[in-house]
């Protein structure tokens, strides 16, 4: 066993060395810091109204996004109490590699100008978003793959995720500022397809028995992860919005959604699990679901009561999904969802996409005013009707599911 562990460690060491040297060489050739005067603007193939200028992005917002990725998802996905400190170490490794690789791959699509990739705060935020999708996917296979396989998953998923983002945002002109589709839906179903390909009945049965033996140990770490979610996720959702007046809607809608989703857990948990109060892990899951549902619709005209309704539905769907749908995934579809990413990212992401499509139909100059050009620039310019934009928003959902499932199958 010790020889096997040593061999695994050497494989991981060798792969990390090769990938880091590759990143260094590619950074040396292509990556430069952007300036506010020239490379700060988007290259011609990108819709510049959909992204902030680096000079408009305050450092605290980038910091909030990065803290969210490292602490919230690092703790939530790792499940320290269930899988031990090694899972946290692997999460940090995935984050460290995926951010570098995402800067490169996204740079070729979004920040490439005159043969160079110009990076700044906004490109780092975009890399953090892509890394979040990878962490969501690893939640579906956690405890069933080794660190070497995790690195290969990150290598492939960042590439496919960036392709999906480029098609949706730059080519189709989809409005998905908080990334219901690009992060939550894509990351969940990519990971679920990898899990399906890697299905091993005997090993999965042993993992379930181990998880049952741990009982409530993960709750302590869920407390920390949930607190960080409540503090930093509104900044995470609003970071890609174009200007401060758009940012306020995204932040407020996210807060309203997450509080309603948390209350929904207290309604269903005693009914579904015969417990007087829900465990912190269940509150954590509902919080994530309420935030995922606001990804696409956050900067749209949701209204406060609409955000409450959306968050409430997401909380109900998440709780019901864990109770009824997760067993079906395993028994019928042979998918072992280790951390329940289907219920806290996949289904709420789909709900958020459908909500965003519905709200797109309300996007008129009378209802949005000057915000219309920020949220739906092509509609404001008259080159696309509201109905056309709604159909495109709706069409982005099956396209994302297709790329996620195909990418997950190939990666698995």
GROMACS .gro file of C-alpha atoms in nm:
model
  412
    1UNK     CA    1   0.000   0.000   0.000
    2UNK     CA    2   0.285   0.239   0.081
    3UNK     CA    3   0.446   0.164  -0.256
    4UNK     CA    4   0.118   0.238  -0.429
    5UNK     CA    5   0.085   0.568  -0.241
    6UNK     CA    6   0.441   0.661  -0.330
    7UNK     CA    7   0.379   0.585  -0.698
    8UNK     CA    8   0.060   0.794  -0.692
    9UNK     CA    9   0.250   1.080  -0.531
   10UNK     CA   10   0.518   1.066  -0.798
   11UNK     CA   11   0.257   1.069  -1.074
   12UNK     CA   12   0.092   1.374  -0.920
   13UNK     CA   13   0.429   1.545  -0.875
   14UNK     CA   14   0.527   1.479  -1.236
   15UNK     CA   15   0.195   1.599  -1.378
   16UNK     CA   16   0.202   1.915  -1.165
   17UNK     CA   17   0.556   1.987  -1.286
   18UNK     CA   18   0.465   1.942  -1.652
   19UNK     CA   19   0.147   2.149  -1.630
   20UNK     CA   20   0.316   2.431  -1.438
   21UNK     CA   21   0.605   2.449  -1.684
   22UNK     CA   22   0.350   2.458  -1.968
   23UNK     CA   23   0.165   2.744  -1.800
   24UNK     CA   24   0.486   2.939  -1.742
   25UNK     CA   25   0.591   2.903  -2.106
   26UNK     CA   26   0.250   3.006  -2.238
   27UNK     CA   27   0.235   3.302  -2.000
   28UNK     CA   28   0.582   3.411  -2.111
   29UNK     CA   29   0.481   3.406  -2.476
   30UNK     CA   30   0.127   3.544  -2.465
   31UNK     CA   31   0.028   3.711  -2.135
   32UNK     CA   32   0.083   4.078  -2.062
   33UNK     CA   33  -0.072   4.325  -1.819
   34UNK     CA   34  -0.334   4.546  -1.978
   35UNK     CA   35  -0.330   4.923  -1.946
   36UNK     CA   36  -0.628   5.152  -1.911
   37UNK     CA   37  -0.539   5.331  -2.233
   38UNK     CA   38  -0.501   5.065  -2.499
   39UNK     CA   39  -0.544   4.694  -2.425
   40UNK     CA   40  -0.813   4.758  -2.163
   41UNK     CA   41  -1.073   4.756  -2.437
   42UNK     CA   42  -1.214   4.434  -2.568
   43UNK     CA   43  -1.089   4.279  -2.890
   44UNK     CA   44  -1.313   4.327  -3.196
   45UNK     CA   45  -1.475   3.982  -3.172
   46UNK     CA   46  -1.612   4.048  -2.822
   47UNK     CA   47  -1.920   4.247  -2.725
   48UNK     CA   48  -1.759   4.512  -2.506
   49UNK     CA   49  -2.086   4.622  -2.348
   50UNK     CA   50  -2.110   4.284  -2.175
   51UNK     CA   51  -1.788   4.322  -1.975
   52UNK     CA   52  -1.643   4.578  -1.738
   53UNK     CA   53  -1.334   4.772  -1.812
   54UNK     CA   54  -1.058   4.669  -1.574
   55UNK     CA   55  -1.035   5.029  -1.464
   56UNK     CA   56  -1.403   5.015  -1.357
   57UNK     CA   57  -1.358   4.706  -1.140
   58UNK     CA   58  -1.268   4.796  -0.781
   59UNK     CA   59  -1.022   4.573  -0.606
   60UNK     CA   60  -1.268   4.474  -0.327
   61UNK     CA   61  -1.507   4.315  -0.579
   62UNK     CA   62  -1.231   4.100  -0.723
   63UNK     CA   63  -1.126   4.015  -0.369
   64UNK     CA   64  -1.482   3.912  -0.276
   65UNK     CA   65  -1.506   3.682  -0.577
   66UNK     CA   66  -1.171   3.521  -0.503
   67UNK     CA   67  -1.255   3.470  -0.135
   68UNK     CA   68  -1.583   3.314  -0.239
   69UNK     CA   69  -1.408   3.065  -0.466
   70UNK     CA   70  -1.130   2.977  -0.223
   71UNK     CA   71  -1.309   2.968   0.111
   72UNK     CA   72  -1.675   2.903   0.034
   73UNK     CA   73  -1.630   2.648  -0.242
   74UNK     CA   74  -1.303   2.522  -0.099
   75UNK     CA   75  -1.483   2.429   0.222
   76UNK     CA   76  -1.817   2.332   0.069
   77UNK     CA   77  -1.685   2.108  -0.206
   78UNK     CA   78  -1.409   1.957   0.003
   79UNK     CA   79  -1.638   1.826   0.280
   80UNK     CA   80  -1.345   1.818   0.521
   81UNK     CA   81  -1.533   1.621   0.785
   82UNK     CA   82  -1.626   1.348   0.539
   83UNK     CA   83  -1.314   1.312   0.325
   84UNK     CA   84  -1.040   1.445   0.553
   85UNK     CA   85  -0.780   1.722   0.511
   86UNK     CA   86  -0.656   1.570   0.186
   87UNK     CA   87  -0.972   1.684   0.009
   88UNK     CA   88  -0.903   2.046   0.109
   89UNK     CA   89  -0.548   2.017  -0.025
   90UNK     CA   90  -0.677   1.879  -0.356
   91UNK     CA   91  -0.932   2.162  -0.379
   92UNK     CA   92  -0.654   2.418  -0.338
   93UNK     CA   93  -0.450   2.239  -0.606
   94UNK     CA   94  -0.746   2.245  -0.848
   95UNK     CA   95  -0.806   2.616  -0.780
   96UNK     CA   96  -0.437   2.701  -0.826
   97UNK     CA   97  -0.411   2.521  -1.158
   98UNK     CA   98  -0.757   2.604  -1.298
   99UNK     CA   99  -0.712   2.979  -1.248
  100UNK     CA  100  -0.389   2.979  -1.448
  101UNK     CA  101  -0.532   2.762  -1.723
  102UNK     CA  102  -0.855   2.966  -1.737
  103UNK     CA  103  -0.660   3.292  -1.775
  104UNK     CA  104  -0.491   3.142  -2.081
  105UNK     CA  105  -0.790   2.973  -2.245
  106UNK     CA  106  -1.030   3.260  -2.177
  107UNK     CA  107  -0.763   3.503  -2.287
  108UNK     CA  108  -0.748   3.349  -2.634
  109UNK     CA  109  -1.126   3.387  -2.665
  110UNK     CA  110  -1.191   3.717  -2.487
  111UNK     CA  111  -0.875   3.919  -2.419
  112UNK     CA  112  -0.657   3.841  -2.721
  113UNK     CA  113  -0.531   4.148  -2.907
  114UNK     CA  114  -0.234   4.187  -3.143
  115UNK     CA  115  -0.107   3.841  -3.060
  116UNK     CA  116  -0.111   3.892  -2.682
  117UNK     CA  117  -0.345   3.821  -2.392
  118UNK     CA  118  -0.395   4.133  -2.181
  119UNK     CA  119  -0.493   4.049  -1.825
  120UNK     CA  120  -0.633   4.258  -1.544
  121UNK     CA  121  -0.884   4.236  -1.262
  122UNK     CA  122  -1.173   4.145  -1.492
  123UNK     CA  123  -0.985   3.859  -1.656
  124UNK     CA  124  -0.903   3.723  -1.310
  125UNK     CA  125  -1.272   3.742  -1.213
  126UNK     CA  126  -1.360   3.549  -1.530
  127UNK     CA  127  -1.098   3.287  -1.442
  128UNK     CA  128  -1.246   3.256  -1.093
  129UNK     CA  129  -1.590   3.197  -1.245
  130UNK     CA  130  -1.457   2.918  -1.465
  131UNK     CA  131  -1.277   2.767  -1.167
  132UNK     CA  132  -1.606   2.765  -0.978
  133UNK     CA  133  -1.764   2.549  -1.250
  134UNK     CA  134  -1.474   2.303  -1.213
  135UNK     CA  135  -1.520   2.289  -0.834
  136UNK     CA  136  -1.891   2.220  -0.881
  137UNK     CA  137  -1.808   1.930  -1.113
  138UNK     CA  138  -1.557   1.784  -0.870
  139UNK     CA  139  -1.836   1.774  -0.612
  140UNK     CA  140  -2.010   1.507  -0.819
  141UNK     CA  141  -1.707   1.275  -0.818
  142UNK     CA  142  -1.541   1.367  -0.488
  143UNK     CA  143  -1.396   1.068  -0.306
  144UNK     CA  144  -1.400   0.854  -0.620
  145UNK     CA  145  -1.114   1.000  -0.823
  146UNK     CA  146  -0.752   1.071  -0.736
  147UNK     CA  147  -0.572   1.409  -0.758
  148UNK     CA  148  -0.417   1.324  -1.095
  149UNK     CA  149  -0.763   1.260  -1.240
  150UNK     CA  150  -0.888   1.583  -1.079
  151UNK     CA  151  -0.618   1.779  -1.260
  152UNK     CA  152  -0.707   1.620  -1.592
  153UNK     CA  153  -1.074   1.699  -1.529
  154UNK     CA  154  -0.984   2.065  -1.464
  155UNK     CA  155  -0.767   2.077  -1.777
  156UNK     CA  156  -1.049   1.959  -2.003
  157UNK     CA  157  -1.340   2.128  -1.831
  158UNK     CA  158  -1.187   2.474  -1.834
  159UNK     CA  159  -1.148   2.442  -2.211
  160UNK     CA  160  -1.506   2.328  -2.274
  161UNK     CA  161  -1.649   2.573  -2.021
  162UNK     CA  162  -1.472   2.864  -2.191
  163UNK     CA  163  -1.601   2.749  -2.530
  164UNK     CA  164  -1.956   2.742  -2.392
  165UNK     CA  165  -1.911   3.089  -2.241
  166UNK     CA  166  -1.776   3.230  -2.567
  167UNK     CA  167  -2.065   3.088  -2.770
  168UNK     CA  168  -2.330   3.212  -2.527
  169UNK     CA  169  -2.198   3.559  -2.442
  170UNK     CA  170  -2.002   3.667  -2.748
  171UNK     CA  171  -2.167   3.486  -3.041
  172UNK     CA  172  -2.529   3.454  -2.924
  173UNK     CA  173  -2.546   3.765  -2.705
  174UNK     CA  174  -2.705   3.582  -2.411
  175UNK     CA  175  -2.750   3.778  -2.087
  176UNK     CA  176  -2.620   3.558  -1.804
  177UNK     CA  177  -2.431   3.793  -1.574
  178UNK     CA  178  -2.449   3.575  -1.263
  179UNK     CA  179  -2.377   3.259  -1.465
  180UNK     CA  180  -2.683   3.040  -1.400
  181UNK     CA  181  -2.595   2.851  -1.717
  182UNK     CA  182  -2.222   2.903  -1.757
  183UNK     CA  183  -2.126   2.810  -1.400
  184UNK     CA  184  -2.406   2.626  -1.221
  185UNK     CA  185  -2.582   2.430  -1.495
  186UNK     CA  186  -2.266   2.354  -1.692
  187UNK     CA  187  -2.060   2.257  -1.388
  188UNK     CA  188  -2.332   2.033  -1.245
  189UNK     CA  189  -2.409   1.832  -1.557
  190UNK     CA  190  -2.046   1.810  -1.665
  191UNK     CA  191  -1.964   1.653  -1.330
  192UNK     CA  192  -2.269   1.426  -1.337
  193UNK     CA  193  -2.171   1.284  -1.675
  194UNK     CA  194  -1.817   1.220  -1.554
  195UNK     CA  195  -1.969   1.042  -1.255
  196UNK     CA  196  -2.188   0.831  -1.484
  197UNK     CA  197  -1.892   0.716  -1.694
  198UNK     CA  198  -1.693   0.634  -1.379
  199UNK     CA  199  -1.978   0.437  -1.219
  200UNK     CA  200  -1.851   0.139  -1.018
  201UNK     CA  201  -2.128  -0.030  -0.817
  202UNK     CA  202  -1.916  -0.196  -0.548
  203UNK     CA  203  -1.698   0.109  -0.486
  204UNK     CA  204  -2.000   0.340  -0.481
  205UNK     CA  205  -2.171   0.116  -0.223
  206UNK     CA  206  -1.864   0.130   0.001
  207UNK     CA  207  -1.849   0.510  -0.030
  208UNK     CA  208  -2.214   0.543   0.074
  209UNK     CA  209  -2.153   0.329   0.381
  210UNK     CA  210  -1.854   0.545   0.477
  211UNK     CA  211  -2.059   0.862   0.437
  212UNK     CA  212  -2.335   0.727   0.659
  213UNK     CA  213  -2.080   0.646   0.931
  214UNK     CA  214  -1.958   1.008   0.943
  215UNK     CA  215  -2.302   1.131   1.055
  216UNK     CA  216  -2.304   1.503   1.130
  217UNK     CA  217  -1.928   1.564   1.121
  218UNK     CA  218  -1.940   1.785   0.810
  219UNK     CA  219  -2.185   2.027   0.979
  220UNK     CA  220  -1.908   2.228   1.149
  221UNK     CA  221  -1.747   2.303   0.813
  222UNK     CA  222  -2.086   2.366   0.654
  223UNK     CA  223  -2.138   2.643   0.910
  224UNK     CA  224  -1.822   2.821   0.794
  225UNK     CA  225  -1.904   2.766   0.427
  226UNK     CA  226  -2.262   2.892   0.466
  227UNK     CA  227  -2.151   3.209   0.648
  228UNK     CA  228  -1.905   3.289   0.371
  229UNK     CA  229  -2.178   3.229   0.112
  230UNK     CA  230  -2.409   3.480   0.277
  231UNK     CA  231  -2.134   3.740   0.301
  232UNK     CA  232  -1.966   3.715  -0.037
  233UNK     CA  233  -2.205   3.562  -0.291
  234UNK     CA  234  -2.392   3.888  -0.373
  235UNK     CA  235  -2.056   4.034  -0.483
  236UNK     CA  236  -1.991   3.715  -0.678
  237UNK     CA  237  -2.320   3.751  -0.865
  238UNK     CA  238  -2.284   4.124  -0.932
  239UNK     CA  239  -1.916   4.128  -1.031
  240UNK     CA  240  -1.976   4.089  -1.409
  241UNK     CA  241  -2.251   4.353  -1.430
  242UNK     CA  242  -2.168   4.650  -1.642
  243UNK     CA  243  -2.208   4.944  -1.405
  244UNK     CA  244  -2.296   5.028  -1.048
  245UNK     CA  245  -2.665   5.092  -1.117
  246UNK     CA  246  -2.691   4.738  -1.257
  247UNK     CA  247  -2.490   4.599  -0.970
  248UNK     CA  248  -2.745   4.709  -0.710
  249UNK     CA  249  -3.022   4.496  -0.865
  250UNK     CA  250  -2.803   4.186  -0.881
  251UNK     CA  251  -2.690   4.217  -0.520
  252UNK     CA  252  -3.034   4.287  -0.376
  253UNK     CA  253  -3.210   4.019  -0.578
  254UNK     CA  254  -2.950   3.766  -0.462
  255UNK     CA  255  -3.005   3.858  -0.097
  256UNK     CA  256  -3.383   3.830  -0.128
  257UNK     CA  257  -3.351   3.495  -0.302
  258UNK     CA  258  -3.114   3.338  -0.051
  259UNK     CA  259  -3.323   3.436   0.255
  260UNK     CA  260  -3.637   3.287   0.097
  261UNK     CA  261  -3.456   2.965   0.004
  262UNK     CA  262  -3.330   2.928   0.362
  263UNK     CA  263  -3.685   2.960   0.498
  264UNK     CA  264  -3.805   2.696   0.248
  265UNK     CA  265  -3.565   2.448   0.409
  266UNK     CA  266  -3.729   2.495   0.748
  267UNK     CA  267  -4.068   2.427   0.589
  268UNK     CA  268  -3.980   2.100   0.418
  269UNK     CA  269  -3.712   1.949   0.641
  270UNK     CA  270  -3.943   1.847   0.930
  271UNK     CA  271  -4.183   1.695   0.677
  272UNK     CA  272  -3.925   1.505   0.474
  273UNK     CA  273  -3.682   1.398   0.747
  274UNK     CA  274  -3.889   1.404   1.068
  275UNK     CA  275  -3.641   1.646   1.227
  276UNK     CA  276  -3.747   1.942   1.438
  277UNK     CA  277  -3.493   2.170   1.270
  278UNK     CA  278  -3.286   2.115   0.955
  279UNK     CA  279  -2.916   2.040   0.975
  280UNK     CA  280  -2.675   2.313   0.872
  281UNK     CA  281  -2.579   2.114   0.564
  282UNK     CA  282  -2.940   2.137   0.442
  283UNK     CA  283  -2.946   2.513   0.500
  284UNK     CA  284  -2.617   2.539   0.314
  285UNK     CA  285  -2.761   2.350   0.017
  286UNK     CA  286  -3.072   2.568   0.006
  287UNK     CA  287  -2.858   2.881   0.025
  288UNK     CA  288  -2.659   2.769  -0.277
  289UNK     CA  289  -2.978   2.686  -0.467
  290UNK     CA  290  -3.128   3.028  -0.394
  291UNK     CA  291  -2.817   3.198  -0.524
  292UNK     CA  292  -2.789   2.981  -0.835
  293UNK     CA  293  -3.143   3.066  -0.941
  294UNK     CA  294  -3.056   3.439  -0.948
  295UNK     CA  295  -2.759   3.396  -1.182
  296UNK     CA  296  -2.926   3.493  -1.507
  297UNK     CA  297  -3.218   3.694  -1.368
  298UNK     CA  298  -3.026   3.888  -1.104
  299UNK     CA  299  -2.972   4.204  -1.308
  300UNK     CA  300  -3.313   4.181  -1.477
  301UNK     CA  301  -3.646   4.323  -1.364
  302UNK     CA  302  -3.723   4.054  -1.106
  303UNK     CA  303  -3.866   4.289  -0.840
  304UNK     CA  304  -3.813   4.212  -0.468
  305UNK     CA  305  -4.117   3.985  -0.437
  306UNK     CA  306  -4.017   3.803  -0.755
  307UNK     CA  307  -3.673   3.732  -0.611
  308UNK     CA  308  -3.838   3.599  -0.295
  309UNK     CA  309  -4.061   3.368  -0.500
  310UNK     CA  310  -3.768   3.241  -0.709
  311UNK     CA  311  -3.554   3.175  -0.402
  312UNK     CA  312  -3.842   3.003  -0.225
  313UNK     CA  313  -3.901   2.770  -0.521
  314UNK     CA  314  -3.528   2.695  -0.548
  315UNK     CA  315  -3.517   2.602  -0.178
  316UNK     CA  316  -3.816   2.370  -0.219
  317UNK     CA  317  -3.669   2.209  -0.533
  318UNK     CA  318  -3.335   2.152  -0.363
  319UNK     CA  319  -3.489   1.983  -0.059
  320UNK     CA  320  -3.726   1.769  -0.266
  321UNK     CA  321  -3.445   1.677  -0.502
  322UNK     CA  322  -3.228   1.538  -0.222
  323UNK     CA  323  -3.518   1.337  -0.083
  324UNK     CA  324  -3.667   1.195  -0.403
  325UNK     CA  325  -3.455   1.261  -0.712
  326UNK     CA  326  -3.107   1.169  -0.588
  327UNK     CA  327  -3.206   0.804  -0.524
  328UNK     CA  328  -3.348   0.788  -0.877
  329UNK     CA  329  -3.024   0.924  -1.022
  330UNK     CA  330  -2.833   0.642  -0.858
  331UNK     CA  331  -3.076   0.353  -0.905
  332UNK     CA  332  -3.202   0.428  -1.255
  333UNK     CA  333  -2.932   0.639  -1.422
  334UNK     CA  334  -2.631   0.494  -1.237
  335UNK     CA  335  -2.508   0.840  -1.137
  336UNK     CA  336  -2.350   0.875  -0.793
  337UNK     CA  337  -2.373   1.244  -0.703
  338UNK     CA  338  -2.130   1.266  -0.412
  339UNK     CA  339  -2.216   1.621  -0.298
  340UNK     CA  340  -2.563   1.666  -0.447
  341UNK     CA  341  -2.458   1.915  -0.715
  342UNK     CA  342  -2.766   1.826  -0.921
  343UNK     CA  343  -2.999   1.962  -0.653
  344UNK     CA  344  -2.802   2.270  -0.549
  345UNK     CA  345  -2.658   2.378  -0.885
  346UNK     CA  346  -2.814   2.184  -1.174
  347UNK     CA  347  -3.188   2.214  -1.111
  348UNK     CA  348  -3.172   2.572  -0.969
  349UNK     CA  349  -2.954   2.671  -1.265
  350UNK     CA  350  -3.218   2.544  -1.507
  351UNK     CA  351  -3.490   2.722  -1.310
  352UNK     CA  352  -3.284   3.042  -1.319
  353UNK     CA  353  -3.244   3.010  -1.695
  354UNK     CA  354  -3.617   2.968  -1.748
  355UNK     CA  355  -3.686   3.264  -1.518
  356UNK     CA  356  -3.438   3.477  -1.711
  357UNK     CA  357  -3.607   3.381  -2.039
  358UNK     CA  358  -3.946   3.483  -1.901
  359UNK     CA  359  -3.814   3.815  -1.771
  360UNK     CA  360  -3.653   3.889  -2.106
  361UNK     CA  361  -4.000   3.933  -2.252
  362UNK     CA  362  -4.043   4.233  -2.017
  363UNK     CA  363  -3.730   4.403  -2.148
  364UNK     CA  364  -3.865   4.723  -2.299
  365UNK     CA  365  -3.740   5.080  -2.291
  366UNK     CA  366  -4.034   5.176  -2.068
  367UNK     CA  367  -3.963   4.913  -1.803
  368UNK     CA  368  -3.581   4.922  -1.810
  369UNK     CA  369  -3.497   5.278  -1.913
  370UNK     CA  370  -3.122   5.332  -1.952
  371UNK     CA  371  -3.055   4.988  -1.807
  372UNK     CA  372  -3.181   4.822  -2.125
  373UNK     CA  373  -2.854   4.892  -2.304
  374UNK     CA  374  -2.658   4.744  -2.015
  375UNK     CA  375  -2.858   4.421  -1.985
  376UNK     CA  376  -2.971   4.368  -2.346
  377UNK     CA  377  -2.752   4.587  -2.568
  378UNK     CA  378  -2.867   4.431  -2.896
  379UNK     CA  379  -3.232   4.495  -2.806
  380UNK     CA  380  -3.155   4.855  -2.712
  381UNK     CA  381  -2.973   4.907  -3.044
  382UNK     CA  382  -3.272   4.776  -3.238
  383UNK     CA  383  -3.082   4.491  -3.403
  384UNK     CA  384  -3.284   4.228  -3.213
  385UNK     CA  385  -3.643   4.216  -3.090
  386UNK     CA  386  -3.738   4.121  -2.737
  387UNK     CA  387  -3.896   3.799  -2.866
  388UNK     CA  388  -3.580   3.706  -3.054
  389UNK     CA  389  -3.372   3.771  -2.743
  390UNK     CA  390  -3.605   3.553  -2.535
  391UNK     CA  391  -3.574   3.265  -2.784
  392UNK     CA  392  -3.195   3.300  -2.775
  393UNK     CA  393  -3.197   3.299  -2.395
  394UNK     CA  394  -3.408   2.982  -2.403
  395UNK     CA  395  -3.190   2.818  -2.669
  396UNK     CA  396  -2.881   2.871  -2.455
  397UNK     CA  397  -3.011   2.612  -2.205
  398UNK     CA  398  -3.011   2.302  -2.432
  399UNK     CA  399  -2.683   2.414  -2.588
  400UNK     CA  400  -2.519   2.434  -2.244
  401UNK     CA  401  -2.660   2.095  -2.147
  402UNK     CA  402  -2.530   1.946  -2.473
  403UNK     CA  403  -2.177   2.080  -2.432
  404UNK     CA  404  -2.172   1.982  -2.062
  405UNK     CA  405  -2.286   1.625  -2.124
  406UNK     CA  406  -2.057   1.571  -2.422
  407UNK     CA  407  -1.761   1.725  -2.242
  408UNK     CA  408  -1.836   1.521  -1.931
  409UNK     CA  409  -1.857   1.197  -2.132
  410UNK     CA  410  -1.523   1.260  -2.304
  411UNK     CA  411  -1.357   1.359  -1.977
  412UNK     CA  412  -1.497   1.054  -1.797
   0.00000   0.00000   0.00000
